[in-house]
Coordinates of N, CA and C and ligand atoms in Angstrom, one line a residue:
M1 N -204.7 1.1 -6.0 CA -204.0 2.2 -5.5 C -204.5 2.7 -4.1
S2 N -203.5 3.3 -3.7 CA -203.7 3.7 -2.3 C -204.8 4.8 -2.4
P3 N -205.6 5.1 -1.0 CA -206.5 5.9 -1.0 C -205.9 7.5 -1.2
A4 N -206.4 8.4 -1.0 CA -206.0 9.6 -1.3 C -204.6 10.0 -0.7
S5 N -203.8 10.3 -1.5 CA -202.4 10.2 -1.0 C -201.3 11.2 -1.7
L6 N -200.3 11.4 -1.0 CA -199.0 11.9 -1.7 C -198.1 10.8 -2.0
M7 N -198.0 10.6 -3.2 CA -197.3 9.2 -3.5 C -195.7 9.3 -3.8
L8 N -195.2 8.4 -3.1 CA -193.8 8.4 -3.2 C -193.1 7.5 -4.4
Q9 N -192.8 7.8 -5.5 CA -192.3 6.9 -6.5 C -191.0 7.3 -6.7
G10 N -189.9 6.6 -6.2 CA -188.7 7.1 -6.6 C -188.3 8.3 -6.1
N11 N -188.0 9.2 -7.1 CA -187.8 10.6 -6.5 C -188.8 11.7 -7.1
S12 N -190.0 11.1 -7.3 CA -190.9 12.0 -7.9 C -192.0 12.1 -6.8
F13 N -192.6 13.3 -6.8 CA -193.5 13.8 -5.8 C -194.9 13.9 -6.3
Q14 N -195.8 12.7 -6.4 CA -196.8 12.6 -7.3 C -198.0 12.8 -6.3
I15 N -199.0 14.0 -6.4 CA -200.3 14.1 -5.7 C -201.1 13.2 -6.6
S16 N -201.9 12.5 -5.8 CA -202.8 11.7 -6.6 C -204.1 12.5 -6.9
D17 N -205.1 11.8 -7.7 CA -206.4 12.4 -8.1 C -207.2 12.6 -6.9
N18 N -207.2 11.7 -6.2 CA -208.0 11.9 -4.9 C -207.6 12.4 -3.7
W19 N -206.2 13.0 -3.8 CA -205.7 13.9 -2.6 C -206.7 15.1 -2.5
P20 N -207.3 15.1 -1.0 CA -208.2 16.0 -0.8 C -207.6 17.3 -0.6
G21 N -206.3 17.4 -0.4 CA -205.8 18.7 -0.2 C -205.7 19.3 1.1
Y22 N -205.6 20.4 1.5 CA -205.3 20.9 3.1 C -206.7 21.9 3.4
S23 N -207.3 21.9 4.4 CA -208.2 23.1 4.4 C -207.6 24.3 4.2
L24 N -208.3 25.2 3.9 CA -207.9 26.6 3.6 C -207.9 27.3 5.5
D25 N -208.4 26.8 6.2 CA -208.5 27.0 7.4 C -207.2 27.1 8.1
L26 N -206.6 26.1 7.7 CA -205.2 25.7 8.3 C -204.1 26.9 8.2
F27 N -204.4 27.5 7.2 CA -203.3 28.6 6.6 C -203.6 30.1 6.5
T28 N -202.8 30.9 6.4 CA -203.4 32.3 6.1 C -203.3 32.5 4.8
Y29 N -204.1 33.3 4.2 CA -204.2 33.8 2.9 C -204.9 35.2 2.7
P30 N -204.6 35.7 1.5 CA -205.1 37.3 1.5 C -206.7 37.3 1.5
Q31 N -207.3 38.0 2.3 CA -208.6 38.4 2.7 C -209.4 38.3 1.4
H32 N -209.0 39.3 0.4 CA -209.4 39.2 -0.8 C -210.0 38.0 -2.0
Y33 N -209.1 37.2 -1.3 CA -209.4 35.7 -1.8 C -210.4 34.7 -1.2
Y34 N -210.9 35.1 -0.1 CA -211.7 34.5 0.7 C -212.8 34.4 -0.1
G35 N -213.5 32.9 -0.2 CA -214.5 32.4 -1.0 C -214.3 32.3 -2.3
D36 N -212.8 32.3 -2.8 CA -212.6 32.0 -4.3 C -211.9 30.7 -4.3
L37 N -211.6 30.2 -3.5 CA -210.7 28.8 -3.2 C -211.4 27.7 -2.9
E38 N -211.1 26.6 -3.3 CA -211.7 25.3 -2.9 C -210.7 24.5 -1.8
Y39 N -209.5 24.6 -2.1 CA -208.6 24.1 -0.9 C -207.1 24.3 -1.3
V40 N -206.2 24.2 -0.3 CA -204.7 24.3 -0.6 C -204.3 22.9 -1.3
L41 N -203.5 23.0 -2.4 CA -203.0 21.7 -2.8 C -201.7 21.5 -2.5
I42 N -200.9 22.4 -2.3 CA -199.5 22.5 -2.0 C -199.2 23.6 -1.0
P43 N -199.0 23.6 0.3 CA -198.6 24.9 1.0 C -197.3 25.3 0.6
H44 N -196.9 26.6 1.0 CA -195.9 27.4 0.6 C -194.8 26.9 1.3
G45 N -194.9 26.2 2.2 CA -193.6 25.7 3.1 C -192.9 24.5 2.3
I46 N -193.9 23.7 1.9 CA -193.5 22.5 0.9 C -193.0 22.8 -0.4
I47 N -193.7 23.9 -1.0 CA -193.1 24.1 -2.2 C -191.4 24.7 -2.1
V48 N -191.2 25.5 -1.0 CA -189.9 25.9 -0.7 C -188.9 25.0 -0.6
D49 N -189.6 24.1 0.3 CA -188.6 22.8 0.6 C -188.2 22.0 -0.6
R50 N -189.3 21.7 -1.1 CA -189.1 21.1 -2.4 C -188.3 21.5 -3.5
T51 N -188.2 22.9 -3.6 CA -187.4 23.5 -4.3 C -185.8 23.6 -4.1
E52 N -185.5 23.6 -2.8 CA -184.6 23.6 -2.3 C -183.6 22.2 -2.9
R53 N -184.5 20.9 -2.7 CA -183.9 19.8 -3.4 C -183.7 19.8 -4.9
L54 N -184.6 20.5 -5.5 CA -184.3 20.5 -6.9 C -183.0 21.5 -7.2
A55 N -182.8 22.3 -6.3 CA -181.8 22.9 -6.6 C -180.4 22.2 -6.2
K56 N -180.6 21.3 -5.3 CA -179.4 20.3 -4.8 C -179.0 19.3 -6.1
D57 N -180.4 18.9 -6.6 CA -180.1 18.1 -8.0 C -179.6 18.8 -9.0
I58 N -180.0 19.7 -9.2 CA -179.4 20.9 -10.6 C -177.8 20.9 -10.4
M59 N -177.5 21.3 -9.0 CA -176.2 21.6 -8.6 C -175.3 20.4 -8.9
Q60 N -175.7 19.2 -8.4 CA -175.1 18.0 -8.7 C -174.8 17.5 -10.2
D61 N -175.9 18.0 -10.9 CA -175.6 17.6 -12.4 C -174.8 18.6 -13.2
I62 N -175.2 20.0 -12.9 CA -174.5 21.1 -13.9 C -173.8 21.9 -13.1
G63 N -173.7 21.7 -11.9 CA -173.0 23.0 -10.8 C -171.6 23.0 -11.5
D64 N -171.0 22.3 -12.1 CA -169.5 22.7 -12.6 C -169.5 23.6 -13.9
N65 N -170.7 24.1 -14.5 CA -170.7 24.9 -15.4 C -171.5 26.1 -15.2
D66 N -171.1 27.2 -16.0 CA -171.8 28.4 -15.9 C -173.1 28.2 -16.4
I67 N -174.2 28.9 -15.9 CA -175.3 28.6 -16.5 C -176.0 29.9 -16.6
V68 N -177.1 30.1 -17.6 CA -177.8 31.2 -17.9 C -179.2 30.6 -17.6
V69 N -180.0 31.1 -16.3 CA -181.5 30.8 -16.1 C -182.1 31.8 -16.7
L70 N -183.0 31.0 -17.6 CA -184.2 31.5 -18.2 C -185.2 31.4 -17.7
C71 N -185.8 32.4 -17.1 CA -187.3 32.3 -16.4 C -188.2 32.8 -17.3
V72 N -189.2 31.8 -17.2 CA -190.4 32.0 -18.1 C -191.5 32.7 -17.2
L73 N -191.7 34.0 -17.8 CA -192.5 34.8 -17.1 C -194.1 34.7 -17.6
K74 N -195.0 35.1 -16.8 CA -194.8 35.8 -15.6 C -194.9 34.6 -14.5
G75 N -195.6 33.5 -14.7 CA -195.9 32.7 -13.6 C -194.5 32.0 -13.1
G76 N -193.4 31.9 -13.6 CA -192.0 31.2 -13.3 C -191.5 32.0 -12.3
Y77 N -191.8 33.4 -12.0 CA -190.9 34.5 -11.1 C -190.6 33.9 -9.8
K78 N -191.7 33.4 -9.2 CA -191.5 33.0 -7.8 C -190.5 31.5 -7.6
F79 N -191.0 30.7 -8.4 CA -190.1 29.4 -8.4 C -188.7 29.7 -8.7
C80 N -188.6 30.7 -9.6 CA -187.0 31.0 -10.3 C -186.5 31.6 -9.2
A81 N -187.3 32.6 -8.6 CA -186.4 33.2 -7.6 C -185.9 32.4 -6.3
D82 N -186.7 31.5 -6.1 CA -186.4 30.7 -4.9 C -185.3 29.7 -5.3
L83 N -185.5 29.2 -6.7 CA -184.7 28.1 -7.0 C -183.2 28.8 -7.2
V84 N -183.0 30.0 -7.8 CA -181.7 30.5 -7.8 C -181.1 30.9 -6.5
E85 N -182.0 31.2 -5.5 CA -181.4 31.7 -4.0 C -180.7 30.2 -3.6
H86 N -181.8 29.2 -3.7 CA -181.0 28.1 -3.2 C -180.0 27.6 -4.0
I87 N -179.9 27.7 -5.2 CA -178.5 27.4 -5.6 C -177.5 28.1 -5.4
K88 N -177.7 29.4 -5.1 CA -176.6 30.2 -4.7 C -176.0 30.1 -3.2
N89 N -177.0 29.7 -2.4 CA -176.8 29.2 -1.0 C -176.1 27.6 -0.9
L90 N -176.6 26.8 -1.8 CA -175.8 25.8 -1.9 C -174.2 25.9 -2.4
S91 N -174.2 26.8 -3.5 CA -172.9 27.0 -4.1 C -172.1 27.7 -3.1
R92 N -172.5 28.4 -2.2 CA -171.8 29.0 -1.1 C -171.3 28.4 -0.2
N93 N -172.0 27.3 0.2 CA -171.4 26.1 1.2 C -170.9 25.3 0.7
S94 N -170.5 25.2 -0.7 CA -169.6 23.8 -1.0 C -168.3 24.6 -1.8
E95 N -167.6 23.4 -2.3 CA -166.4 23.9 -3.0 C -166.8 24.3 -4.2
R96 N -168.0 24.0 -4.7 CA -168.5 24.3 -6.3 C -168.6 25.6 -6.4
F97 N -168.4 26.3 -7.4 CA -168.4 27.7 -7.5 C -169.3 27.9 -9.0
I98 N -170.4 28.5 -8.9 CA -171.1 28.4 -10.1 C -171.5 29.7 -10.6
S99 N -171.5 30.2 -11.7 CA -171.6 31.6 -12.2 C -173.0 31.5 -12.7
M100 N -174.0 32.6 -12.3 CA -175.4 32.3 -12.9 C -175.8 33.6 -13.6
K101 N -176.3 33.6 -14.8 CA -177.0 34.9 -15.3 C -178.6 34.6 -15.3
V102 N -179.4 35.5 -14.9 CA -180.7 35.2 -15.1 C -181.4 36.1 -16.0
D103 N -181.9 35.4 -17.0 CA -182.7 36.2 -18.2 C -184.3 36.0 -18.2
F104 N -184.9 36.7 -18.8 CA -186.5 36.4 -18.8 C -187.0 36.2 -20.3
V105 N -188.1 35.3 -20.3 CA -188.8 35.5 -21.6 C -190.0 35.3 -21.1
R106 N -191.1 35.9 -22.1 CA -192.6 35.9 -21.5 C -193.2 35.2 -22.8
L107 N -194.0 34.3 -22.1 CA -195.0 33.6 -23.1 C -196.3 33.8 -22.7
K108 N -197.4 33.8 -23.3 CA -198.9 33.7 -23.0 C -199.7 32.8 -24.1
S109 N -200.1 31.9 -23.3 CA -201.2 30.9 -24.0 C -202.4 30.8 -23.3
Y110 N -202.7 31.2 -22.2 CA -204.1 30.9 -21.3 C -205.0 32.0 -21.4
H111 N -206.3 31.9 -21.5 CA -207.3 32.9 -21.4 C -208.3 32.2 -20.3
N112 N -208.5 32.7 -19.5 CA -209.5 32.2 -18.6 C -208.8 30.8 -18.1
D113 N -209.3 29.7 -18.1 CA -208.6 28.7 -17.5 C -208.5 27.6 -18.9
Q114 N -208.6 28.4 -20.0 CA -208.3 27.4 -21.4 C -207.0 27.8 -21.8
S115 N -206.4 26.8 -22.6 CA -205.1 26.8 -23.3 C -205.6 27.6 -24.7
M116 N -205.1 28.5 -25.1 CA -205.1 29.0 -26.5 C -204.5 28.2 -27.3
Q117 N -204.8 28.3 -28.6 CA -204.1 27.7 -29.9 C -202.6 28.3 -30.0
D118 N -202.7 29.7 -30.0 CA -201.5 30.1 -30.3 C -200.7 30.7 -29.1
M119 N -199.3 30.3 -29.1 CA -198.6 30.8 -28.2 C -197.6 31.9 -28.5
Q120 N -197.7 32.9 -27.9 CA -196.8 34.1 -28.2 C -195.6 34.3 -27.4
I121 N -194.5 34.3 -28.2 CA -193.2 34.5 -27.2 C -193.1 36.0 -27.3
M122 N -193.1 36.7 -26.2 CA -193.0 38.3 -26.3 C -191.9 38.7 -25.3
G123 N -191.8 39.9 -25.5 CA -190.6 40.5 -24.5 C -189.3 39.8 -24.4
G124 N -189.0 38.7 -25.4 CA -188.0 38.0 -25.2 C -186.8 38.7 -25.4
D125 N -185.8 38.5 -24.3 CA -184.4 39.4 -24.7 C -183.9 38.6 -25.9
D126 N -182.8 39.2 -26.3 CA -182.1 38.8 -27.4 C -181.7 37.6 -27.2
L127 N -182.3 36.3 -27.8 CA -182.1 34.7 -27.4 C -180.6 34.5 -28.0
S128 N -180.1 35.4 -28.9 CA -179.1 34.7 -29.4 C -177.7 35.1 -28.6
K129 N -178.1 35.5 -27.3 CA -177.3 35.6 -26.2 C -177.1 34.3 -25.6
L130 N -177.8 33.5 -26.0 CA -177.9 31.9 -25.5 C -176.8 31.1 -26.4
T131 N -176.4 31.5 -27.4 CA -175.6 30.7 -28.3 C -174.1 30.1 -27.2
G132 N -174.0 28.9 -27.2 CA -173.0 28.0 -26.5 C -173.3 28.2 -25.3
K133 N -174.3 28.6 -24.4 CA -174.2 28.6 -23.1 C -174.9 27.3 -22.8
N134 N -175.2 27.3 -21.4 CA -175.7 26.5 -20.6 C -177.0 26.9 -20.1
V135 N -178.0 26.3 -20.7 CA -179.3 27.1 -20.4 C -180.3 26.3 -19.3
L136 N -180.8 26.9 -18.4 CA -181.7 26.3 -17.4 C -183.2 26.8 -17.6
I137 N -183.9 26.3 -18.4 CA -185.1 27.3 -18.6 C -186.0 27.0 -17.4
V138 N -186.8 27.9 -16.6 CA -187.6 27.7 -15.4 C -188.8 28.2 -15.8
E139 N -189.8 27.0 -15.3 CA -191.2 27.4 -15.8 C -192.0 27.1 -14.5
D140 N -193.2 27.4 -14.6 CA -194.2 27.2 -13.6 C -194.9 25.8 -13.5
I141 N -195.1 25.7 -14.7 CA -196.2 24.6 -15.0 C -196.0 23.9 -16.3
V142 N -196.0 22.5 -16.5 CA -195.9 22.1 -17.9 C -197.3 21.3 -17.6
G143 N -198.2 21.5 -18.9 CA -199.4 20.8 -19.1 C -199.1 19.5 -20.2
T144 N -199.6 20.0 -21.2 CA -199.5 19.2 -22.4 C -198.0 19.1 -22.9
G145 N -197.2 20.1 -22.7 CA -195.9 20.1 -23.0 C -195.8 20.8 -24.5
R146 N -196.9 21.1 -24.9 CA -196.9 21.9 -25.9 C -196.1 23.4 -26.2
T147 N -196.4 24.1 -25.1 CA -195.7 25.5 -24.8 C -194.2 25.4 -24.7
M148 N -193.7 24.4 -23.9 CA -192.2 24.1 -23.7 C -191.9 23.5 -25.3
K149 N -192.3 22.8 -25.9 CA -191.6 22.3 -27.0 C -191.5 23.5 -28.1
V150 N -192.7 24.5 -28.0 CA -192.3 25.5 -28.9 C -191.2 26.4 -28.6
L151 N -191.3 26.7 -27.1 CA -189.9 27.3 -26.6 C -188.6 26.8 -27.1
L152 N -188.5 25.5 -26.7 CA -187.5 24.6 -26.8 C -186.9 24.8 -28.4
N153 N -188.0 24.7 -29.2 CA -187.5 24.8 -30.8 C -187.0 26.2 -30.9
N154 N -187.5 27.2 -30.3 CA -187.0 28.4 -30.6 C -185.5 28.6 -30.1
I155 N -185.5 28.0 -29.0 CA -184.1 28.4 -28.2 C -183.1 27.3 -28.9
E156 N -183.6 26.2 -29.5 CA -182.4 25.5 -30.0 C -182.0 26.1 -31.2
K157 N -182.5 27.0 -32.0 CA -182.1 27.5 -33.3 C -180.8 28.4 -33.0
Y158 N -180.5 28.9 -31.7 CA -179.6 29.6 -31.2 C -178.1 28.9 -30.7
K159 N -178.6 27.4 -30.9 CA -177.3 26.8 -30.6 C -176.7 26.6 -29.2
P160 N -177.3 26.7 -28.3 CA -176.8 26.7 -26.8 C -175.9 25.4 -26.6
K161 N -175.2 25.4 -25.5 CA -174.3 24.2 -25.3 C -175.1 23.2 -24.8
M162 N -176.0 23.4 -23.8 CA -177.0 22.5 -23.2 C -178.4 23.3 -22.7
I163 N -179.5 22.6 -22.8 CA -180.6 23.0 -22.5 C -181.3 22.1 -21.3
K164 N -181.5 22.6 -20.1 CA -182.2 21.7 -19.3 C -183.5 22.5 -18.8
V165 N -184.5 21.8 -18.5 CA -185.7 22.4 -18.0 C -186.1 22.0 -16.8
A166 N -186.4 23.0 -15.9 CA -186.9 22.9 -14.5 C -188.4 23.7 -14.4
S167 N -189.3 22.4 -14.1 CA -190.6 23.0 -13.8 C -191.2 22.9 -12.4
L168 N -191.7 23.7 -11.8 CA -192.3 23.5 -10.7 C -193.3 22.3 -10.6
L169 N -194.3 22.5 -11.4 CA -195.3 21.4 -11.6 C -195.5 20.7 -12.8
V170 N -195.9 19.8 -12.7 CA -196.2 19.0 -14.2 C -197.8 18.5 -14.0
K171 N -198.4 18.8 -14.8 CA -199.7 18.4 -14.8 C -200.2 17.1 -15.6
R172 N -200.8 16.3 -15.0 CA -201.3 14.8 -15.7 C -202.3 15.2 -16.4
T173 N -202.2 15.1 -17.6 CA -203.1 15.6 -18.7 C -203.6 14.4 -19.5
S174 N -204.6 14.4 -20.3 CA -205.2 13.2 -20.8 C -204.3 12.8 -22.1
Q175 N -203.3 13.8 -22.2 CA -202.2 13.3 -23.3 C -201.1 12.8 -22.6
P176 N -201.1 11.4 -22.6 CA -199.9 10.9 -21.6 C -198.7 10.8 -22.0
D177 N -198.5 11.1 -23.6 CA -197.4 11.2 -24.2 C -196.5 12.4 -23.9
G178 N -197.1 13.0 -22.8 CA -196.7 14.4 -22.5 C -195.2 14.4 -22.3
Y179 N -194.8 15.7 -22.3 CA -193.3 16.0 -22.4 C -193.0 16.2 -20.9
R180 N -191.9 15.6 -20.6 CA -191.3 15.7 -19.1 C -190.2 16.4 -18.9
P181 N -190.3 17.4 -18.1 CA -188.9 18.4 -17.9 C -188.0 17.5 -17.4
D182 N -186.7 18.0 -17.4 CA -185.6 17.3 -16.6 C -185.7 17.5 -15.0
Y183 N -186.4 18.4 -14.5 CA -186.3 18.4 -13.0 C -187.9 19.1 -13.0
Y184 N -188.8 18.5 -11.8 CA -189.9 19.0 -11.4 C -190.3 18.5 -10.1
G185 N -191.0 19.7 -9.7 CA -191.2 19.5 -8.2 C -192.4 18.9 -7.7
F186 N -193.4 18.9 -8.6 CA -194.7 18.2 -8.1 C -195.4 17.7 -9.1
E187 N -195.6 16.4 -9.4 CA -196.8 15.9 -10.3 C -198.4 16.1 -10.0
I188 N -198.9 17.1 -10.7 CA -200.5 17.1 -10.0 C -201.6 16.8 -11.0
P189 N -202.7 16.7 -10.4 CA -203.9 16.2 -11.2 C -204.1 17.1 -12.1
D190 N -205.0 16.9 -12.9 CA -205.6 17.8 -14.1 C -206.5 18.8 -13.5
L191 N -206.0 19.8 -12.7 CA -206.7 20.8 -12.2 C -206.3 22.1 -12.4
F192 N -207.0 23.3 -12.5 CA -206.4 24.3 -12.5 C -206.4 25.1 -11.3
V193 N -204.8 25.3 -11.3 CA -204.4 26.0 -10.0 C -203.7 27.2 -9.9
V194 N -203.7 28.0 -8.9 CA -203.5 29.1 -8.6 C -202.5 29.4 -7.5
G195 N -201.6 30.5 -7.4 CA -200.7 30.9 -6.3 C -199.6 30.6 -6.6
Y196 N -198.6 31.2 -5.8 CA -197.0 31.2 -5.9 C -196.8 31.7 -7.4
A197 N -197.5 32.6 -7.6 CA -197.1 33.3 -9.1 C -198.0 32.6 -10.2
L198 N -198.6 31.5 -9.9 CA -199.6 31.1 -11.2 C -200.7 31.7 -10.8
D199 N -201.2 32.5 -12.2 CA -202.4 33.2 -12.2 C -203.6 32.5 -12.8
Y200 N -204.7 33.3 -12.5 CA -205.8 33.2 -13.4 C -206.4 34.5 -13.7
N201 N -206.1 34.7 -15.1 CA -206.3 36.1 -15.7 C -205.6 37.2 -14.9
E202 N -204.4 36.8 -14.5 CA -203.7 37.9 -13.9 C -204.0 37.8 -12.2
H203 N -204.9 37.4 -11.7 CA -205.0 37.1 -10.2 C -204.4 36.0 -9.6
F204 N -204.5 36.2 -8.4 CA -204.0 35.4 -7.6 C -202.4 34.9 -7.4
R205 N -201.4 35.7 -8.1 CA -200.2 35.5 -8.0 C -199.7 35.8 -6.7
D206 N -200.4 36.9 -6.1 CA -200.0 37.2 -4.5 C -200.5 36.2 -3.6
L207 N -200.9 35.2 -3.8 CA -201.3 34.1 -3.0 C -200.1 33.1 -2.7
N208 N -199.6 32.7 -1.5 CA -198.3 32.0 -1.4 C -198.4 30.5 -1.6
H209 N -199.6 29.8 -1.4 CA -199.8 28.4 -1.4 C -200.5 28.2 -3.0
I210 N -200.1 27.0 -3.3 CA -200.6 26.6 -4.5 C -202.3 26.1 -4.0
C211 N -203.1 26.5 -4.7 CA -204.7 26.1 -4.4 C -205.4 25.8 -5.7
V212 N -206.4 25.2 -5.5 CA -207.5 25.1 -6.4 C -208.5 26.1 -6.3
I213 N -208.9 26.8 -7.3 CA -209.7 28.0 -7.5 C -211.2 27.2 -7.5
N214 N -212.3 27.8 -6.9 CA -213.6 27.0 -7.1 C -214.2 28.1 -8.1
D215 N -215.6 27.4 -8.3 CA -216.4 28.3 -9.5 C -216.7 29.7 -9.2
H216 N -216.7 29.9 -7.9 CA -217.0 31.3 -7.6 C -215.7 32.1 -7.9
G217 N -214.9 31.8 -7.7 CA -213.5 32.5 -7.9 C -213.2 32.7 -9.6
K218 N -213.7 31.5 -10.3 CA -213.3 31.4 -11.7 C -214.5 32.6 -12.5
A219 N -215.8 32.7 -11.6 CA -216.9 33.5 -12.5 C -216.2 35.1 -12.1
K220 N -215.7 35.0 -10.8 CA -215.6 36.4 -10.3 C -214.5 37.3 -11.0
Y221 N -213.3 36.4 -11.5 CA -212.0 36.9 -12.4 C -212.4 36.7 -13.7
R222 N -213.4 36.0 -14.2 CA -213.3 35.8 -15.9 C -213.2 37.0 -16.7
V223 N -212.8 36.7 -17.8 CA -212.6 38.0 -18.5 C -213.3 37.8 -20.2
Ligands
HPA1 N1 -202.8 27.5 -13.5 C1 -202.3 28.6 -14.0 N2 -201.7 28.6 -15.1 C2 -201.5 27.7 -15.8 C3 -202.3 26.2 -15.4 C4 -202.7 26.3 -14.1 O1 -203.4 24.9 -13.8 N3 -202.0 25.4 -16.5 C5 -201.1 26.2 -17.3 N4 -201.0 27.5 -17.0
MG2 MG1 -196.9 29.5 -17.3

């Protein structure tokens, strides 16, 4: 295997296990996180650029349909907002007309950096509104895929016409049989990451870049 690399494999953006990331000193980030981070894994600009391409792919596949975008809160809000914005821009500049509704569902399964056994679906709007609709679920990160499978099972009960899943990140976990979303931005190593709305106990959502948290940061914000 090549040394520390961002690998190009087809159209999948893979960040290899030995990728050292970028020094924090190359970018700006909130002062209240100084000392809490190890390095930048994905700078904000690359996230936005990659999201634009996902928007194009999604438009190409389902751009002739009206879609309901189902944003999985809270971690998915940045990715969802940027993705919807890109889809709107692409649709404005093309012959295609796409009508989008954005809805929200909230899940919670993490405590500190550990996934909990039970996943709660909370604050879900009335999911029966999804019946007969083309649904695009927008998530921040897929790990084992357990969360996504539970969510998909729940939504399928309401008989949507189509369900697609877009996740900004896919984490390479020890379970290789893992679930793969229809669209994803980056495949990352099995690291706990924060930023761009991904949190550690509700902290770091206000960080623009996706970063790896260090032990000091973990201890400081542990609950
Ligand atoms: N960071 C934040 N939230 C998460 C992660 C992560 O690495 N994995 C699953 N939820
Ligand atoms: Mg999440």
